[in-house]
Amino acid sequence: MWPLIVPLLSTFPAATGLVAKDGETGRLPALGWNSWNAFFCDINEKKFLDAAEQLVNLGLKEAGYNYVNIDDCWSIKSHRDNNTDRMIPDPERFPEGIAGTAKKIHDMGLKIGIYSSAGTHTCAGYPASLNYEKVDADTFAEWEIDYLKYDNCNVPGDWADECNFCIPDSTTPPHGPYPNGTCPTLQNECPAGYDWSKSKSAERYRRMRDALEATDRTILYSLCQWGTAGVQKWGNETSMSWRATGDITWPGLVAKWSRIIELLNLCSFNLDTTDFWGHSDADMLEVGNGDLTPAETRSHFALWAAMKSPLLIGTDLKKISSGNVEILKNKYLLAFNQDPVIGKPATPYKWGTNPDHTFNATWPAEYWSGESNDGILVLMSNWGESAAKRSAVWSEVPRLEKDASYKLTDVWTGNDLGCHFGDYSVEVGPHDTAAFLISGKCTRRGMLGQRTAWRDWTA
Ligand SMILES: *[C@@H]1O[C@H](CO)[C@@H](O)[C@H](O)[C@H]1NC(C)=O
Ligand SMILES: *[C@@H]1O[C@H](CO)[C@@H](O)[C@H](O)[C@H]1NC(C)=O
Ligand SMILES: *[C@@H]1O[C@H](CO)[C@@H](O)[C@H](O)[C@H]1NC(C)=O
Ligand SMILES: CC(=O)N[C@H]1CO[C@H](CO)[C@@H](O)[C@@H]1O
């Protein structure tokens, strides 16, 4: 009955690309698990089933993490099927094919994602989807895939953009744009005002969007386009999420705090593009990986959640510590990330140590706030190497009144922090982030102006 679906479809602007056929997929940031940060190419079906089982056992599925995403290296490397042109799942890694794995993941009440690239080959050199968009989209739909991560490797010369987007830091992978278009070293930079939605990059990603649209399945379309080619301008009409930066990790660079803080700085300048249905993606989580301290892990997760990045766990869930599971399940931060009423992310309201809007890869903004259905979330970070005081001053925090008393809840402990008039100060450890939710105004003025060390409040 065609007329029945018209009202649903008509709620989406016609110019907007991807329609979620189920009316819901992609409206909020995706939550789940992806193999890359944990295993790189060393994957097989068992690792996905283990991850799925652990999502269930650890209560992460219950908390909302529902995608199990296969990254690079899942197919036969040498060729496509000579008759059908389809990619061929590696029979040793996936003995029952991707469709077989998908069935098992679905039977656990979870969704499954797959990976390809808008080039001739994936980043690890496997067949990829440029010029095969239709056959691949149809194949993924037939396998009952729910999510596609679409990378940007091995773009042939005839698909090169006519001019270049600024990638100021020349170390690979690319680091994405500086704000204000200042590009120190680029050859053939596109002129100011260039319409990046007309670029060949945008066209490569639109082709797969259209192929996915033409299937009869809802497949969340996630661009892994490294923040290049002005994707912040066309990502939302092309996809449900798009990467703001280069990778958070690659073989040889695993879970480095320096990389996390660098990405946070870059992402902090792209937050106005995120709202319902389209999310600027800060890349997959490193929670549980490398030598991140608990403070660094808290900051990483809190800021990624607050920016409304998709949250894809990237660690071996058979080895994760209970402390890290608790961070991933933080109910206040997940509620903010998955807010059904307010789609905008938290943003910096003050840089703190540095002047506002400073672009600094080791010292991004330290004071963040965002509105949510549950109240105002405030984050105060300390990027220094020793503990320091951080003060949230109501007159500086958007939407708060200067001369008012607010009720605060500590996001990490769930403790009621009581009522605070005018401001709230805490001691924050190195690389840590204090986080609290302002859930309402206090009517009594009983605790005016009282200050306390973070977490020491017992009143
Ligand atoms: C398919 O093509 C590849 C590469 O051209 C070749 O190595 C392989 O033997 C062919 N397979 C079949 C079944 O024809
Ligand atoms: C992205 O597109 C959706 C419609 O698909 C729209 O609701 C949303 O507001 C857009 N985001 C921004 C930041 O404009
Ligand atoms: C980044 O900010 C910190 C803190 O102010 C400062 O010490 C450092 O020199 C800055 N880095 C650059 C490259 O300006
Ligand atoms: C140096 C410079 O021009 N900085 C500007 C960058 O853009 C922000 C707003 O996006 C301005 O507030 C800064 O002044």
XYZ file of C-alpha atoms and ligand atoms in Angstrom:
515
model
C 0.000 0.000 0.000
C 2.218 2.821 -1.242
C 0.170 5.737 0.095
C 0.803 4.501 3.615
C 4.504 5.338 3.528
C 4.088 8.792 2.057
C 3.509 10.615 5.338
C 6.649 9.077 6.828
C 8.869 9.914 3.879
C 7.489 13.395 3.571
C 8.821 14.291 7.010
C 12.313 14.258 5.475
C 13.403 17.206 3.359
C 13.550 16.145 -0.291
C 17.083 17.432 -0.725
C 18.330 15.211 2.047
C 19.933 12.036 0.871
C 19.605 9.006 3.009
C 16.204 8.073 4.243
C 16.068 5.581 7.082
C 13.510 3.163 5.807
C 12.645 2.245 9.370
C 12.213 5.912 10.272
C 14.692 5.718 13.128
C 18.130 4.361 12.104
C 20.761 7.082 12.106
C 18.673 9.649 13.936
C 20.915 9.262 16.995
C 24.640 8.448 17.017
C 25.334 4.747 16.442
C 26.481 2.685 19.436
C 28.341 -0.574 19.026
C 31.619 -2.384 18.539
C 34.058 -2.500 15.607
C 36.967 -4.859 15.064
C 39.629 -2.479 13.781
C 41.097 -0.813 16.866
C 41.234 -4.165 18.665
C 42.353 -6.547 15.942
C 43.157 -4.650 12.725
C 43.195 -7.336 9.971
C 43.406 -10.271 12.350
C 39.708 -11.119 12.248
C 37.436 -14.130 11.951
C 33.830 -14.949 12.712
C 34.609 -16.114 16.219
C 35.923 -12.698 17.203
C 32.646 -11.103 16.143
C 30.561 -13.686 17.937
C 32.730 -13.257 21.044
C 32.278 -9.492 20.855
C 28.525 -9.926 20.443
C 28.352 -12.307 23.371
C 30.346 -9.916 25.514
C 28.143 -6.966 24.550
C 25.297 -9.002 25.988
C 27.148 -10.422 29.028
C 28.676 -7.122 30.107
C 25.377 -5.280 29.896
C 26.610 -3.138 27.017
C 23.787 -4.232 24.736
C 21.359 -3.319 27.469
C 23.050 0.094 27.645
C 22.410 0.586 23.920
C 25.493 -0.750 22.108
C 23.845 -2.762 19.356
C 26.082 -2.773 16.270
C 28.775 -5.408 15.728
C 30.818 -4.048 12.856
C 33.244 -5.902 10.633
C 36.082 -3.652 9.455
C 38.666 -4.217 6.717
C 39.983 -7.636 5.571
C 36.829 -9.749 5.502
C 36.898 -10.830 1.860
C 39.110 -12.764 -0.527
C 41.904 -10.388 -1.415
C 42.754 -11.384 -4.978
C 39.499 -11.017 -6.853
C 35.733 -10.715 -7.000
C 33.495 -13.542 -8.103
C 34.147 -13.828 -11.828
C 30.522 -14.474 -12.652
C 28.581 -12.246 -10.303
C 31.192 -9.530 -9.673
C 30.475 -9.905 -5.956
C 33.082 -9.709 -3.268
C 33.745 -13.138 -1.788
C 33.791 -13.541 1.978
C 37.031 -15.200 3.095
C 35.946 -18.828 3.614
C 38.547 -19.425 6.301
C 37.600 -16.388 8.341
C 33.854 -16.638 7.688
C 33.053 -20.280 6.939
C 29.339 -19.619 6.514
C 29.853 -16.360 4.687
C 28.987 -12.929 5.991
C 25.323 -13.880 5.707
C 25.960 -16.732 8.145
C 27.659 -14.448 10.634
C 24.904 -11.874 10.189
C 22.283 -14.444 11.059
C 24.081 -15.397 14.284
C 24.546 -11.759 15.281
C 20.893 -11.013 14.549
C 19.838 -14.022 16.586
C 21.537 -12.362 19.565
C 19.372 -9.293 19.090
C 22.212 -7.246 17.632
C 22.903 -5.620 14.275
C 25.831 -6.200 11.951
C 28.019 -3.798 10.016
C 30.415 -4.239 7.128
C 33.183 -2.245 5.513
C 34.319 -1.130 2.075
C 36.082 1.803 0.443
C 35.147 4.407 -2.163
C 38.183 3.329 -4.164
C 39.428 0.361 -6.155
C 40.731 -1.365 -3.038
C 40.300 -1.052 0.696
C 43.059 0.433 2.820
C 44.446 -3.067 3.426
C 44.281 -3.861 -0.297
C 41.084 -5.903 -0.583
C 38.505 -5.357 -3.348
C 36.474 -2.177 -2.785
C 33.340 -0.631 -4.153
C 34.125 2.221 -6.559
C 32.330 1.287 -9.812
C 30.749 -1.675 -8.005
C 28.372 0.317 -5.819
C 25.203 -1.381 -6.993
C 26.404 -4.953 -6.833
C 27.964 -4.366 -3.425
C 24.985 -2.544 -1.932
C 22.673 -5.271 -3.213
C 24.969 -7.938 -1.806
C 25.159 -6.260 1.605
C 21.373 -5.940 1.658
C 20.966 -9.594 0.699
C 23.333 -10.592 3.515
C 21.130 -8.537 5.856
C 23.795 -6.004 6.692
C 22.682 -3.053 8.856
C 25.617 -0.642 8.673
C 28.273 0.256 6.118
C 31.545 1.958 7.007
C 32.854 3.390 3.757
C 36.558 4.259 3.681
C 38.577 6.508 1.400
C 41.582 4.464 0.264
C 42.903 3.742 -3.233
C 41.120 6.416 -5.200
C 42.206 6.144 -8.848
C 43.689 9.149 -10.630
C 40.604 9.858 -12.732
C 38.628 10.304 -9.523
C 41.053 12.805 -7.988
C 39.494 16.100 -6.938
C 40.153 19.043 -9.244
C 41.755 20.963 -6.419
C 42.769 20.091 -2.886
C 41.387 20.445 0.567
C 43.711 21.708 3.220
C 45.348 18.972 5.249
C 47.743 21.076 7.233
C 49.633 18.387 9.085
C 51.460 16.345 6.504
C 51.932 13.240 8.643
C 49.689 10.418 7.512
C 46.859 9.705 7.774
C 45.560 13.197 7.151
C 44.573 15.312 10.080
C 41.740 17.267 8.601
C 41.233 21.023 8.364
C 42.381 23.858 10.511
C 39.590 26.267 11.274
C 39.375 29.407 9.194
C 40.963 27.752 6.157
C 44.569 28.518 6.959
C 46.683 26.036 5.107
C 50.431 26.327 5.309
C 51.750 23.903 2.691
C 49.102 22.802 0.239
C 49.590 22.662 -3.529
C 46.580 23.488 -5.705
C 44.322 24.460 -2.824
C 40.699 25.030 -3.785
C 39.694 28.685 -3.840
C 37.762 30.093 -0.893
C 34.073 29.423 -1.328
C 34.644 26.335 -3.511
C 31.532 24.157 -3.419
C 32.838 20.868 -2.110
C 29.547 19.102 -2.717
C 30.497 19.329 -6.434
C 33.802 17.537 -5.853
C 34.538 14.067 -7.143
C 34.998 12.982 -3.542
C 31.424 13.936 -2.744
C 30.309 12.147 -5.916
C 32.113 8.930 -4.921
C 30.223 8.917 -1.632
C 26.895 9.874 -3.190
C 27.138 6.914 -5.564
C 27.149 4.459 -2.688
C 24.432 6.426 -0.893
C 22.214 6.073 -3.947
C 23.003 2.375 -4.264
C 22.093 1.793 -0.616
C 18.948 3.860 -1.053
C 17.932 1.649 -3.961
C 18.022 -1.526 -1.863
C 15.030 -2.588 0.153
C 16.969 -2.544 3.413
C 17.821 0.180 5.927
C 21.596 0.320 6.042
C 23.183 2.994 8.206
C 25.685 4.755 5.951
C 28.831 5.865 7.744
C 31.497 7.757 5.802
C 35.116 7.214 6.734
C 36.339 10.090 4.701
C 38.894 11.500 7.192
C 37.424 14.989 7.313
C 38.765 15.792 3.841
C 37.138 17.335 0.774
C 34.925 19.603 2.831
C 32.861 16.648 4.035
C 31.438 18.755 6.846
C 29.543 20.643 4.126
C 28.020 17.636 2.361
C 28.226 14.806 4.888
C 24.749 15.379 6.228
C 23.045 15.152 2.863
C 25.018 12.050 1.974
C 25.183 9.937 5.094
C 24.193 9.452 8.690
C 27.709 10.029 9.997
C 30.979 11.172 8.534
C 34.439 11.121 9.973
C 35.798 14.503 11.027
C 39.453 13.490 11.040
C 42.050 10.913 10.125
C 42.216 7.704 12.107
C 42.546 7.589 15.869
C 44.869 4.606 15.523
C 46.790 2.600 12.978
C 49.188 -0.305 13.302
C 52.136 1.229 15.132
C 50.081 3.880 16.904
C 47.769 2.275 19.400
C 45.712 4.264 21.872
C 47.993 7.258 22.253
C 46.683 10.057 24.430
C 48.423 12.553 22.159
C 46.326 11.377 19.218
C 43.080 11.458 21.183
C 43.627 15.033 22.308
C 44.626 16.023 18.760
C 41.330 14.637 17.407
C 39.372 16.322 20.170
C 40.866 19.651 19.150
C 39.988 19.111 15.485
C 36.469 17.908 16.247
C 35.785 20.823 18.555
C 35.692 23.104 15.493
C 33.136 21.028 13.583
C 30.309 20.657 16.067
C 27.738 22.815 14.322
C 27.257 20.138 11.650
C 25.898 17.591 14.138
C 22.192 17.267 14.846
C 19.581 14.537 14.457
C 20.250 12.304 11.437
C 23.811 13.450 10.859
C 26.810 13.084 13.148
C 30.354 14.297 12.780
C 32.326 11.212 13.815
C 35.392 11.594 16.061
C 36.427 7.983 15.227
C 36.120 4.774 17.169
C 36.839 4.484 20.857
C 40.174 3.493 22.340
C 38.681 2.699 25.753
C 40.501 -0.408 26.970
C 43.454 -0.073 24.586
C 47.107 0.825 25.038
C 48.263 2.628 28.119
C 45.523 5.206 28.563
C 45.154 6.092 32.242
C 41.721 5.960 33.883
C 41.640 9.767 33.751
C 42.434 9.770 30.022
C 39.844 7.083 29.417
C 37.207 9.138 31.249
C 38.047 12.251 29.263
C 38.093 10.400 25.935
C 34.712 8.794 26.535
C 33.059 11.837 28.079
C 34.046 14.168 25.256
C 33.211 11.682 22.489
C 29.790 11.126 24.058
C 29.233 14.837 24.603
C 30.151 15.673 20.997
C 27.491 13.128 19.943
C 30.028 11.144 18.019
C 29.009 7.603 17.155
C 30.436 5.467 19.983
C 31.996 2.302 18.610
C 33.923 0.299 21.165
C 37.264 -0.800 19.725
C 38.758 -3.127 22.285
C 38.824 -6.886 22.922
C 35.759 -7.269 25.112
C 37.053 -10.551 26.522
C 39.854 -8.617 28.184
C 38.253 -5.313 29.129
C 38.454 -4.238 32.787
C 35.309 -3.728 34.800
C 36.308 -0.112 35.355
C 36.351 0.490 31.624
C 33.013 -1.267 31.183
C 31.557 1.097 33.776
C 32.891 4.090 31.840
C 31.332 2.779 28.617
C 28.024 2.258 30.420
C 27.944 5.673 32.082
C 24.237 6.355 32.092
C 24.434 10.141 32.133
C 26.836 10.371 29.219
C 24.976 7.772 27.163
C 21.699 9.534 27.873
C 23.226 12.784 26.626
C 24.654 11.101 23.507
C 21.330 9.369 22.787
C 19.016 12.208 23.760
C 15.752 11.693 21.848
C 14.644 15.323 22.210
C 17.729 17.478 21.657
C 20.025 16.651 18.751
C 22.788 19.221 19.162
C 26.054 18.212 20.819
C 27.820 19.838 23.742
C 30.213 22.564 22.651
C 33.047 24.458 24.301
C 31.799 27.574 26.085
C 35.293 28.602 27.114
C 38.742 27.331 26.188
C 40.123 27.959 29.663
C 43.918 27.832 29.705
C 44.116 29.148 26.134
C 42.157 32.049 24.629
C 38.782 31.085 23.155
C 38.920 29.434 19.691
C 42.624 28.611 19.977
C 43.567 25.742 17.668
C 46.022 23.697 19.700
C 46.585 19.954 19.184
C 47.797 19.346 22.742
C 45.462 21.707 24.591
C 41.901 21.922 23.257
C 38.994 23.673 24.922
C 38.540 22.684 28.575
C 35.041 23.948 29.392
C 32.101 22.323 27.622
C 28.366 22.371 28.079
C 25.311 21.087 26.295
C 21.595 21.053 26.730
C 19.758 17.774 27.118
C 16.368 16.435 27.999
C 17.713 15.708 31.503
C 19.354 19.071 32.073
C 22.570 20.901 31.261
C 25.691 18.765 31.019
C 28.914 20.530 32.002
C 32.410 19.125 31.475
C 35.581 20.645 32.870
C 38.873 19.152 31.697
C 42.453 19.573 32.755
C 44.935 18.966 29.925
C 47.902 19.806 32.156
C 50.298 17.424 33.869
C 49.299 18.242 37.453
C 46.006 18.618 39.280
C 44.347 22.010 38.919
C 41.198 23.800 39.966
C 38.401 24.166 37.449
C 35.397 26.406 38.075
C 32.128 26.445 36.235
C 30.720 29.940 36.612
C 27.002 30.133 35.932
C 27.282 33.490 34.184
C 29.600 31.881 31.602
C 27.631 28.699 30.961
C 25.041 29.113 28.197
C 21.418 28.916 29.377
C 22.245 29.357 33.072
C 21.364 32.381 35.129
C 24.120 34.166 36.948
C 22.328 34.618 40.264
C 20.743 31.256 40.623
C 21.252 28.101 42.580
C 21.336 24.845 40.658
C 21.111 21.231 41.619
C 24.132 19.219 40.475
C 24.699 15.492 39.995
C 28.196 14.066 39.540
C 28.194 12.220 36.214
C 30.949 9.792 37.254
C 29.613 8.747 40.640
C 25.931 9.567 40.336
C 26.286 11.419 43.644
C 23.987 14.301 44.368
C 26.344 17.272 44.661
C 23.713 19.473 46.242
C 22.743 23.003 45.318
C 25.285 25.566 44.178
C 24.821 29.275 43.814
C 26.769 31.164 41.147
C 29.473 28.618 40.444
C 30.966 25.259 41.219
C 34.676 24.487 41.617
C 36.545 21.235 41.720
C 40.071 19.928 41.664
C 40.629 18.001 38.424
C 43.531 15.579 38.001
C 45.897 15.608 35.012
C 44.121 14.679 31.734
C 40.906 14.122 33.660
C 37.442 15.584 33.105
C 34.990 16.529 35.812
C 31.435 16.134 34.628
C 28.162 17.101 36.194
C 24.557 17.414 35.208
C 22.493 20.396 36.213
C 19.064 18.897 36.575
C 17.198 21.900 37.897
C 17.087 25.077 39.904
C 17.103 24.924 43.695
C 14.330 26.662 45.469
C 16.068 26.707 48.838
C 19.196 28.788 49.137
C 20.627 26.572 51.851
C 23.970 25.763 50.327
C 24.862 29.016 48.661
C 28.330 29.437 47.316
C 29.711 26.474 49.142
C 32.746 24.988 47.463
C 34.076 21.531 47.709
C 36.668 19.257 46.203
C 35.249 17.127 43.435
C 33.705 13.969 44.852
C 34.344 15.056 48.444
C 30.909 16.499 48.874
C 29.059 14.624 51.566
C 26.381 17.038 52.676
C 38.646 -15.564 -11.433
O 39.575 -14.569 -11.797
C 40.781 -14.595 -11.053
C 41.602 -13.377 -11.396
O 41.415 -12.987 -12.734
C 41.493 -15.903 -11.321
O 42.684 -15.932 -10.572
C 40.592 -17.033 -10.908
O 41.195 -18.272 -11.222
C 39.246 -16.962 -11.604
N 38.371 -17.934 -11.028
C 37.548 -18.642 -11.756
C 36.682 -19.627 -11.006
O 37.471 -18.542 -12.957
C 20.943 16.990 8.761
O 19.877 16.532 7.987
C 18.708 16.218 8.736
C 17.679 15.680 7.796
O 18.115 14.474 7.279
C 18.198 17.425 9.459
O 17.114 17.072 10.261
C 19.315 17.995 10.313
O 18.893 19.181 10.920
C 20.550 18.244 9.488
N 21.641 18.688 10.354
C 22.095 19.925 10.360
C 23.188 20.231 11.315
O 21.659 20.770 9.615
C 49.142 24.726 23.370
O 48.657 25.255 24.587
C 49.491 25.029 25.695
C 48.787 25.572 26.928
O 48.599 26.935 26.817
C 50.844 25.677 25.460
O 51.696 25.385 26.547
C 51.451 25.167 24.180
O 52.648 25.865 23.896
C 50.472 25.348 23.029
N 51.018 24.749 21.842
C 51.208 25.447 20.730
C 51.772 24.683 19.565
O 50.960 26.623 20.647
C 42.532 33.537 13.834
C 41.070 33.571 13.506
O 40.658 34.168 12.527
N 40.261 32.937 14.343
C 38.827 32.853 14.141
C 38.452 31.435 13.684
O 37.038 31.278 13.607
C 36.358 31.540 14.807
C 34.889 31.255 14.600
O 34.722 30.108 13.842
C 36.596 32.975 15.241
O 35.919 33.224 16.439
C 38.082 33.192 15.412
O 38.321 34.527 15.743
